[in-house]
XYZ file of C-alpha atoms in Angstrom:
172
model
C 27.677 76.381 112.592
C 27.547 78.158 109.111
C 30.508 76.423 107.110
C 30.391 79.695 105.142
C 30.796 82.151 108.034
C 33.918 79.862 108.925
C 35.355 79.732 105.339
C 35.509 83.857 105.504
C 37.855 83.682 108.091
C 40.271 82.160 106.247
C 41.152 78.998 107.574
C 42.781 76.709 104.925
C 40.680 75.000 102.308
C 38.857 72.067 101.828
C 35.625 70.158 103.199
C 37.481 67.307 105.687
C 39.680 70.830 107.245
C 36.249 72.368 107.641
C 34.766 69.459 108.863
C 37.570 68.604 111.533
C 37.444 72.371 112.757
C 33.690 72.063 113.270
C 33.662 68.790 115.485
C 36.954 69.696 117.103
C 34.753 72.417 118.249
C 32.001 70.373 119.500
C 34.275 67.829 120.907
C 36.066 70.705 122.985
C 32.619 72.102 124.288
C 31.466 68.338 125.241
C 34.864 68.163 127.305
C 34.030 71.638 128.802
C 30.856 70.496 129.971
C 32.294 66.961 131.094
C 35.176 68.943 133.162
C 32.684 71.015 135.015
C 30.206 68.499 136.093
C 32.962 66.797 137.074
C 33.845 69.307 139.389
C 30.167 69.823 140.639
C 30.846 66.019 141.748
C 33.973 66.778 143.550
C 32.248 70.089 145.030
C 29.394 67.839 146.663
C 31.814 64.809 147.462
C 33.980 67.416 149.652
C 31.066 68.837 151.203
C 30.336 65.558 152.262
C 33.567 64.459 153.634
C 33.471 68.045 155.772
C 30.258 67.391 157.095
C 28.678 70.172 155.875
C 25.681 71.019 154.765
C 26.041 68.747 151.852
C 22.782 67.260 150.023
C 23.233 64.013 149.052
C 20.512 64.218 146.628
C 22.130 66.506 144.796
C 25.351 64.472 144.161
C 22.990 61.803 143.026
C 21.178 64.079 140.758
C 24.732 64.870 139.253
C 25.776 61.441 139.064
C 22.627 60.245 137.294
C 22.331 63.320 134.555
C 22.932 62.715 131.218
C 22.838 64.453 127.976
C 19.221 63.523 126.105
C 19.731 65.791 123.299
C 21.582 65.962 119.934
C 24.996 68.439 120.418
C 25.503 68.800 116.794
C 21.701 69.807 116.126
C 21.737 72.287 119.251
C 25.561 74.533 119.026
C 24.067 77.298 120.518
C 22.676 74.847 123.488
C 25.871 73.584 123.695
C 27.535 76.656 123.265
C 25.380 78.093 126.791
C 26.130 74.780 128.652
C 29.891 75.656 128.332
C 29.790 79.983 128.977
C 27.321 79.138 132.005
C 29.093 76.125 133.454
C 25.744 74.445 133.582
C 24.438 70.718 132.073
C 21.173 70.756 130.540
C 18.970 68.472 132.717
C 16.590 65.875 131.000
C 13.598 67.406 132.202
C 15.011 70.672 130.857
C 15.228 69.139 127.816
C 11.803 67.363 127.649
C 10.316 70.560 128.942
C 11.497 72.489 126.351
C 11.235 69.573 123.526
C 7.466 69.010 124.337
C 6.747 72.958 124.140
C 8.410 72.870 120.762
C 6.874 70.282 119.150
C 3.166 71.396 120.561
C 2.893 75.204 119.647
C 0.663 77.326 122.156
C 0.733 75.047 124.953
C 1.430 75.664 128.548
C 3.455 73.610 131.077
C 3.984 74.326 135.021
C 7.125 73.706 136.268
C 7.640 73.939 140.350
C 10.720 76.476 141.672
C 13.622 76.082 141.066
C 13.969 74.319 137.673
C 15.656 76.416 135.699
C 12.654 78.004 133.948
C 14.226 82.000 134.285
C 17.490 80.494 133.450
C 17.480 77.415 131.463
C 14.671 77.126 129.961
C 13.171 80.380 128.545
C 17.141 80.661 127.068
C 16.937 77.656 125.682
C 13.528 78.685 123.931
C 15.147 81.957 122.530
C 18.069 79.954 121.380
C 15.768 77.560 119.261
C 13.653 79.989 118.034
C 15.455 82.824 117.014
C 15.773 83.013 113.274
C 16.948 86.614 111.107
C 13.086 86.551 110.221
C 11.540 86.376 113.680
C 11.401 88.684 117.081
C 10.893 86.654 120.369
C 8.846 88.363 123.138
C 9.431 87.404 126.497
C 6.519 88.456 129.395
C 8.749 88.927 132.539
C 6.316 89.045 135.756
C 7.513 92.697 137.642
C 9.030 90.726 140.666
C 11.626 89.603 138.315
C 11.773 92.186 135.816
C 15.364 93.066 136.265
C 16.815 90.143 137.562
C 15.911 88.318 134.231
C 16.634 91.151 132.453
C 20.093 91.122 133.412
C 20.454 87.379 133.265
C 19.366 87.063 130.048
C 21.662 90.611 128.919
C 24.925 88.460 130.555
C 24.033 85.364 128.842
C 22.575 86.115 125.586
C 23.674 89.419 125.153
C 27.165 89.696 126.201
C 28.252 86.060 125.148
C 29.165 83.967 122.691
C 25.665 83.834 121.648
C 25.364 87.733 120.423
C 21.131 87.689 120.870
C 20.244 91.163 121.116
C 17.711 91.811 123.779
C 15.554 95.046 124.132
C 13.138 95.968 127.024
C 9.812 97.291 126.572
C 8.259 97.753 129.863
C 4.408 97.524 129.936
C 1.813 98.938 132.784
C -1.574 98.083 132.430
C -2.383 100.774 134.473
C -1.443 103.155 131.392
């Protein structure tokens, strides 16, 4: 996202070069994205057919999903869609939208939507700046499960976010 950082590597001069690499790059993680929500769809269309145990709802909730966020103001968003196979779902985004315009507030989400592994990632991603360490508060039932999550997909990814664990026992 830093023209600069992508200069140093050498590629050939000049702005509309630059320019082209940069949305060639978002174009290719939109199509990414597209591919494997397209293949959610066929997943849920076979089930289906099979007679499985298939939930309609879900193919519906596939089908209906779109993207209500900027790409080009959100790489690294994009950037996690595409290493994690995943689409960002609208009430991800307006989750995650209203906690960042309103600073301290609190929202309760039900389970199973994404907070452990959309939405507190897409938090880090927004907020983290050179200037600025995040702290997470992990309750102990999920301690290492998130902690491992967030080591595979912040961690060891594209992303680079260095993550450190600081356990803490009130009983200390």
């Amino acid at each position: 996202t830093d023209p600069e950082r992508i200069r140093h590597h050498h590629f050939p001069s000049g702005e509309s070069t630059l320019a082209d690499l940069i949305q060639d790059s978002l174009d290719w993680g939109l199509l990414c994205v597209l591919e494997d929500k397209l293949s959610r769809i066929k997943m849920q269309i076979k089930g289906m057919q099979q007679h499985d145990e298939a939930d309609p709802g879900a193919l519906i909730d596939e089908l209906i999903c779109t993207r209500e966020w900027e790409p080009a103001e959100h790489l690294k968003w994009l950037a996690f869609e595409v290493e994690q196979q995943i689409q960002i779902r609208p009430y991800q985004y307006h989750t995650v939208r209203q906690l960042m315009e309103n600073p301290g507030t609190m929202v309760q989400l039900n389970m199973g939507l994404g907070k452990t592994r959309v939405l507190v990632p897409m938090l880090v991603m927004q907020e983290l700046d050179e200037k600025h360490l995040i702290r997470l508060s992990v309750l102990p039932a999920i301690l290492h499960e998130a902690v491992e999550f967030y080591r595979k997909t912040l961690t060891a990814s594209a992303l680079c976010i260095n993550l450190y664990t600081m356990p803490f026992h009130r009983n200390v």
